[in-house]
XYZ file of C-alpha atoms in Angstrom:
343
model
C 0.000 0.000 0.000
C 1.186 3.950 -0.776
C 1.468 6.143 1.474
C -0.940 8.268 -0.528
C -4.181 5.855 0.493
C -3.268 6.812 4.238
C -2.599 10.518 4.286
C -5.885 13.326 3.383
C -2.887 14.599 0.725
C -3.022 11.817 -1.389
C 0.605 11.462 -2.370
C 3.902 9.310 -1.385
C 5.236 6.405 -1.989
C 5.340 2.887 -0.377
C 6.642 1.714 2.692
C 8.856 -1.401 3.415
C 6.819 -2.497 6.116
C 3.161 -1.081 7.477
C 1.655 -2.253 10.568
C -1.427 -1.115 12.509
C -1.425 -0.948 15.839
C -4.567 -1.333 18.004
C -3.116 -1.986 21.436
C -0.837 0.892 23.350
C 0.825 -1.986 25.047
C 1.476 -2.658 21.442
C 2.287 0.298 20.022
C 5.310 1.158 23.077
C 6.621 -2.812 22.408
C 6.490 -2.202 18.695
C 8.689 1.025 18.685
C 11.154 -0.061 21.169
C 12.184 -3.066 19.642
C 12.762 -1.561 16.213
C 14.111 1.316 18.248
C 16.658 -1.205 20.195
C 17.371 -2.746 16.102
C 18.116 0.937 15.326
C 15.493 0.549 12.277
C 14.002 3.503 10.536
C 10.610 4.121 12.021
C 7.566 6.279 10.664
C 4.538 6.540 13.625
C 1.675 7.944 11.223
C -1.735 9.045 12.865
C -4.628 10.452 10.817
C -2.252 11.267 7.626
C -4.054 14.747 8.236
C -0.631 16.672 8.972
C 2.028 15.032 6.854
C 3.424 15.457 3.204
C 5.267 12.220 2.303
C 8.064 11.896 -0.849
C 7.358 10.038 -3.553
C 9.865 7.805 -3.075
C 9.509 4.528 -1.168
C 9.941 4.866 2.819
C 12.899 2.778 4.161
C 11.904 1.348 7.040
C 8.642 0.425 8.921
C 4.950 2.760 9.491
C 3.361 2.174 12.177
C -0.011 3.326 12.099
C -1.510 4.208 15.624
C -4.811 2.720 15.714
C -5.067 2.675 19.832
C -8.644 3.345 21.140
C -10.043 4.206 24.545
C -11.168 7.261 26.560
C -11.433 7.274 30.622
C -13.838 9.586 32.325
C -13.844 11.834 35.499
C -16.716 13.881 36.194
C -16.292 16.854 39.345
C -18.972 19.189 40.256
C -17.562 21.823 37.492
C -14.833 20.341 35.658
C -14.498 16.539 34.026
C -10.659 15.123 33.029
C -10.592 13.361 30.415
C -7.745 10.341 29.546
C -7.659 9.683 25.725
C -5.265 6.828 23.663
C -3.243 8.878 20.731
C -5.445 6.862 18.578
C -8.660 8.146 19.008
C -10.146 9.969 16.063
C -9.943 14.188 17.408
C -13.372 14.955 16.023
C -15.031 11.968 17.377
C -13.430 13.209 20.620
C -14.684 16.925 20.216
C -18.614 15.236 19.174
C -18.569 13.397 22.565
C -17.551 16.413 25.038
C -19.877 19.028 23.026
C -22.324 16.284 23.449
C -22.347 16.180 27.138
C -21.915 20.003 27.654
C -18.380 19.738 28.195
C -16.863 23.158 26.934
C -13.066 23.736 26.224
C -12.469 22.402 22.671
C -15.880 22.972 20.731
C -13.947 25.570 18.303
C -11.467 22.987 17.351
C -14.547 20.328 15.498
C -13.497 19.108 12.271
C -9.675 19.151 12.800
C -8.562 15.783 11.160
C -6.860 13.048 12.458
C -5.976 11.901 15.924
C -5.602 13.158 19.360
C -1.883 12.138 20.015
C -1.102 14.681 17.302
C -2.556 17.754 18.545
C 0.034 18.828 21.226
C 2.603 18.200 18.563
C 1.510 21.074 16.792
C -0.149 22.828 19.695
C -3.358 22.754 17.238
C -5.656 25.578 17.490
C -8.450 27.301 15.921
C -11.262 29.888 16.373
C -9.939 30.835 19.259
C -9.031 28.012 21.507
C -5.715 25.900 21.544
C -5.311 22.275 22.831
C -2.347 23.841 25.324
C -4.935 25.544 26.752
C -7.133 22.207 28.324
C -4.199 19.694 28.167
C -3.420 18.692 32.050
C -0.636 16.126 31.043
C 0.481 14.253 28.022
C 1.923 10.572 28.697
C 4.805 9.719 26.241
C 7.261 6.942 24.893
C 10.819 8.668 25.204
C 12.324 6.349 22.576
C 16.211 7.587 23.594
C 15.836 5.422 27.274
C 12.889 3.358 26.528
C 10.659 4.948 29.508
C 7.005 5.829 29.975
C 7.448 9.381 30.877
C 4.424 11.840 31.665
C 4.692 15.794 31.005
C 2.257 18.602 32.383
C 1.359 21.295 30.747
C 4.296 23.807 31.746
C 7.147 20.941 30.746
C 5.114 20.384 26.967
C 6.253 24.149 26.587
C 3.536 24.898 24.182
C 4.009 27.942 21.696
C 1.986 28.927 18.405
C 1.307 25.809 16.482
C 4.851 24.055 18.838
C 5.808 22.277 21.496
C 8.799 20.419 22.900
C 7.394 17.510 20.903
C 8.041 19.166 17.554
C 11.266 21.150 18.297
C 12.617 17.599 19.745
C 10.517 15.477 16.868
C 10.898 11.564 16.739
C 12.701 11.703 20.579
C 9.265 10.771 22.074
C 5.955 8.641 21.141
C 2.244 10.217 22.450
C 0.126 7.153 23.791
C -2.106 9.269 25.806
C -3.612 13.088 26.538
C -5.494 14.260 29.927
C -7.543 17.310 29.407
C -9.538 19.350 31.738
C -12.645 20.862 30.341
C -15.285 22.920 31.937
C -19.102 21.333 32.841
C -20.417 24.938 31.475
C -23.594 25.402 29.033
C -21.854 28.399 28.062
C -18.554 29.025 26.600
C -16.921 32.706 25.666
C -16.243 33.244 21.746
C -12.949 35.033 21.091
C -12.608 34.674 17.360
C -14.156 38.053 15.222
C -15.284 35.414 12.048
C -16.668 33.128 14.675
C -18.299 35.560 16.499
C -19.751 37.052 13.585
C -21.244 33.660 11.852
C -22.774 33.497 15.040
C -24.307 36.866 15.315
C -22.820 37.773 18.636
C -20.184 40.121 19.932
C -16.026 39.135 20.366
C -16.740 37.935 24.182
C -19.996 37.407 23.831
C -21.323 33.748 24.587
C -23.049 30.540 23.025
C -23.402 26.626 23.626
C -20.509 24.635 22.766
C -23.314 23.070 20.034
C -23.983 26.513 18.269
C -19.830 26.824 18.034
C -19.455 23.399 16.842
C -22.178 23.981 14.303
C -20.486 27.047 13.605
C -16.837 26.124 13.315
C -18.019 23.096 10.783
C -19.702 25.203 8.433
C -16.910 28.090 8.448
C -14.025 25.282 7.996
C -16.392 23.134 5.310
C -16.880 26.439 3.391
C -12.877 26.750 3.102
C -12.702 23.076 2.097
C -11.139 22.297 5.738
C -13.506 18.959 6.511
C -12.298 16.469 4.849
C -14.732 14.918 2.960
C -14.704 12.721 -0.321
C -17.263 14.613 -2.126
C -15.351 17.773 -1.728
C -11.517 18.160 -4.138
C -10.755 21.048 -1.856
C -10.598 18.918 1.137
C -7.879 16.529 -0.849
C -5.248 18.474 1.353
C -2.858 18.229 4.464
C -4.841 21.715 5.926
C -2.836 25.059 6.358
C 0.005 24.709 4.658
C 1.488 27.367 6.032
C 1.651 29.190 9.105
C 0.690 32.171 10.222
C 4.039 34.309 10.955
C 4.990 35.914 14.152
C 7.270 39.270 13.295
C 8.410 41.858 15.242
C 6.073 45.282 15.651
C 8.642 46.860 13.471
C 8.675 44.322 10.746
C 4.592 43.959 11.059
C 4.240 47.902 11.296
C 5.567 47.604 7.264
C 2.958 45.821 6.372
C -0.114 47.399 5.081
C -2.915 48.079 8.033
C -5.271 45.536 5.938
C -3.131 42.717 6.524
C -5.205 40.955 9.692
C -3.082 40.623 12.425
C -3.146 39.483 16.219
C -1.196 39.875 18.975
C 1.133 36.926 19.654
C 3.733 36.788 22.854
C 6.513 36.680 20.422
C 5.648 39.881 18.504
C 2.689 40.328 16.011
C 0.852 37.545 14.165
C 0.490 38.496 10.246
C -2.294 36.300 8.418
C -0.353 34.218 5.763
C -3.466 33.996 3.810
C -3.727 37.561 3.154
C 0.538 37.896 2.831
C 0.060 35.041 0.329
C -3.285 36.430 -1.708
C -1.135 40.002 -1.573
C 1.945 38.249 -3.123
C -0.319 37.450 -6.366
C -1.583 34.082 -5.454
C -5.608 33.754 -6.140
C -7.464 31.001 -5.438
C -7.136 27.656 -7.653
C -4.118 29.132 -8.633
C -1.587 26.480 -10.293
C 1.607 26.579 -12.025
C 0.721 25.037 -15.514
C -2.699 24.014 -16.653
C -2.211 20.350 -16.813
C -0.380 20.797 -13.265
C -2.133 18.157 -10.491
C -1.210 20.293 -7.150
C -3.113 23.739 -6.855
C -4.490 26.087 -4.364
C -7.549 25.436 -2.985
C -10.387 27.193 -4.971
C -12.247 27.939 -1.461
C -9.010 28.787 0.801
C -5.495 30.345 -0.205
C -3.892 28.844 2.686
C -4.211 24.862 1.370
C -2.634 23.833 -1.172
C -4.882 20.586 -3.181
C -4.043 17.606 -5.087
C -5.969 15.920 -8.267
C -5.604 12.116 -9.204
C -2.207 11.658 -10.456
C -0.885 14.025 -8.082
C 3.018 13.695 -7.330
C 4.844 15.294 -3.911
C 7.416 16.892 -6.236
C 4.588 19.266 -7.851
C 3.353 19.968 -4.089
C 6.938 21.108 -3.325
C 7.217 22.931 -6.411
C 4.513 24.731 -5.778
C 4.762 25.170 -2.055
C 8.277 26.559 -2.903
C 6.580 28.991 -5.464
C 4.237 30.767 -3.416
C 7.429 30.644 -0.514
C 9.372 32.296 -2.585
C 6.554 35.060 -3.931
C 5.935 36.342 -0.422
C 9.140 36.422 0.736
C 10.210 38.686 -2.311
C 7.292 40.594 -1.730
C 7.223 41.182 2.040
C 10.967 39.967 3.127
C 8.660 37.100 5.229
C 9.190 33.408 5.055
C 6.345 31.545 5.721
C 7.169 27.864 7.410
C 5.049 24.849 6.556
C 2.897 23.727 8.933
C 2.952 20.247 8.184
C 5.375 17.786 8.385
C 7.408 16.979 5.616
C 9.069 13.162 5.156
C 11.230 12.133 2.737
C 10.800 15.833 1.203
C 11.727 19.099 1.864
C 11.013 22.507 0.132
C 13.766 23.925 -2.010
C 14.511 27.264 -0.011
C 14.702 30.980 -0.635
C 16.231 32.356 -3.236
């Protein structure tokens, strides 16, 4: 099997050796033993975040296929324990569900929960760093279960120690902490405004799940098999934190937030400014484009190869940089690829 049937890209090449795992005792046995042969090991998730090379992967995937979710209810909070395998969105249905409220603007993120303090994923407003109480790892260097709080993930915009110190340690579990609340504050202006309420102002965790599908389904951000704008690994770029100074050269109608680094610059608008439109491709026969519905993803058609995603990942890269003097980072990970570089 390719690569490209397990990722929501739909490109890269085969591996030696694919195994699903369904069992965390599995899983942590798995890795350490082809850790202790010193073999070349892939753990893939969800596929949701990842941009594989075409070429064949030396070495084994493991797919994490864990499953199981623990429960503790208090008089205004409930903790959650979650296996890395568990689908996110699934997760996000089930605490919106029972009126648990901490997550509900993160619904239809794909792929699995041991990936989302990886990347610190957020949206809309809320951040998984923000509800995580612990995260229990593999650290594949001694072999050990190990479990980190919140303050020793060091979480930062779409970071965390897990991503500056990748492949050093395996997720096999997350505990959150999420409010018992009917009510939950909206901080995001677009989500606040599909609503029809105020930044601040308040809804049910249902109305912002409701909400936050139909925003990220109208920028082809659900993944679903009727939609070619959803054939995509999500923001392929991230937003870019800048200095005030740098930020106060950009032009006032470039959105931007305040981040603890500096100033947050939307790398939609910096990459829509640098000429890129919508559905934008290199040739016409080209099978990687930007997303009709969303400048930020970039889309593959059947017959898609990772080299033209590169190509044209590096294209756009190098547009805004000679534009605005900015380099936007990819947000996903890249294996057995890399983009080219500035010029």
């Amino acid at each position: 099997m390719r690569l490209a049937d397990l990722t929501t890209l739909g490109v890269g090449g085969a591996p030696d050796v694919l195994r699903t795992c369904v069992a965390t005792n599995e899983l942590i046995e798995r890795v350490r033993k082809l850790d202790d042969a010193r073999e070349n090991v892939l753990i893939l998730g969800g596929g949701s975040n990842i941009v594989m090379g075409d070429e064949p992967f030396r070495g084994t995937v493991l797919q994490v296929a864990t499953r199981g979710i623990e429960i503790k209810a208090g008089e205004s909070t409930v903790r959650l324990t979650i296996a890395a395998g568990e689908p996110w969105d699934e997760l996000v249905e089930l605490c919106v569900v029972n009126g648990w409220s901490g997550i509900e603007a993160l619904s239809g993120i794909p792929g699995l929960v041991g990936a989302t303090p990886i990347q610190n994923v957020g949206a809309y407003g809320q951040e998984i760093s923000q509800v995580i109480e612990s995260v229990r790892v593999l650290d594949r260097t001694t072999g050990s279960i190990e479990v980190f709080d919140n303050a020793e993930c060091m979480f930062e915009y779409r970071s965390s120690i897990f991503k500056r110190e990748p492949n050093r340690r395996l997720i096999v579990a997350v505990d959150i902490s999420l409010r018992i609340d009917s009510q939950c504050i909206v901080r995001y202006a677009d989500l606040a405004a599909y609503l029809g309420i105020e930044v601040g102002g308040s809804a049910t965790p249902v109305e912002v799940r409701s909400a936050v599908l139909a925003l990220r389904a109208a920028k082809g951000m659900v993944v679903d098999i009727h939609d070619e704008d959803s054939r995509s690994a999500g923001s392929f770029f991230m937003n870019p934190i800048v200095s005030e100074e740098i930020a106060s050269g950009i032009p006032a109608t470039c959105p931007r937030y305040p981040a603890a680094a500096g100033v947050k610059l939307s790398a939609a608008w910096l990459i829509e400014d640098a000429g890129v439109t919508k559905g934008w491709r290199l040739t016409e026969d080209a099978h990687a484009r930007v997303s009709k519905k969303h400048t930020l993803a970039i889309v593959t058609t059947s017959g898609a190869t990772t080299a033209e995603v590169i190509e044209l990942a590096d294209h756009i890269q190098q547009l805004v940089f000679t534009k605005h003097a900015i380099t936007l980072e990819p947000e996903p990970t890249l294996v057995n690829c890399a983009l080219a570089g500035l010029s």
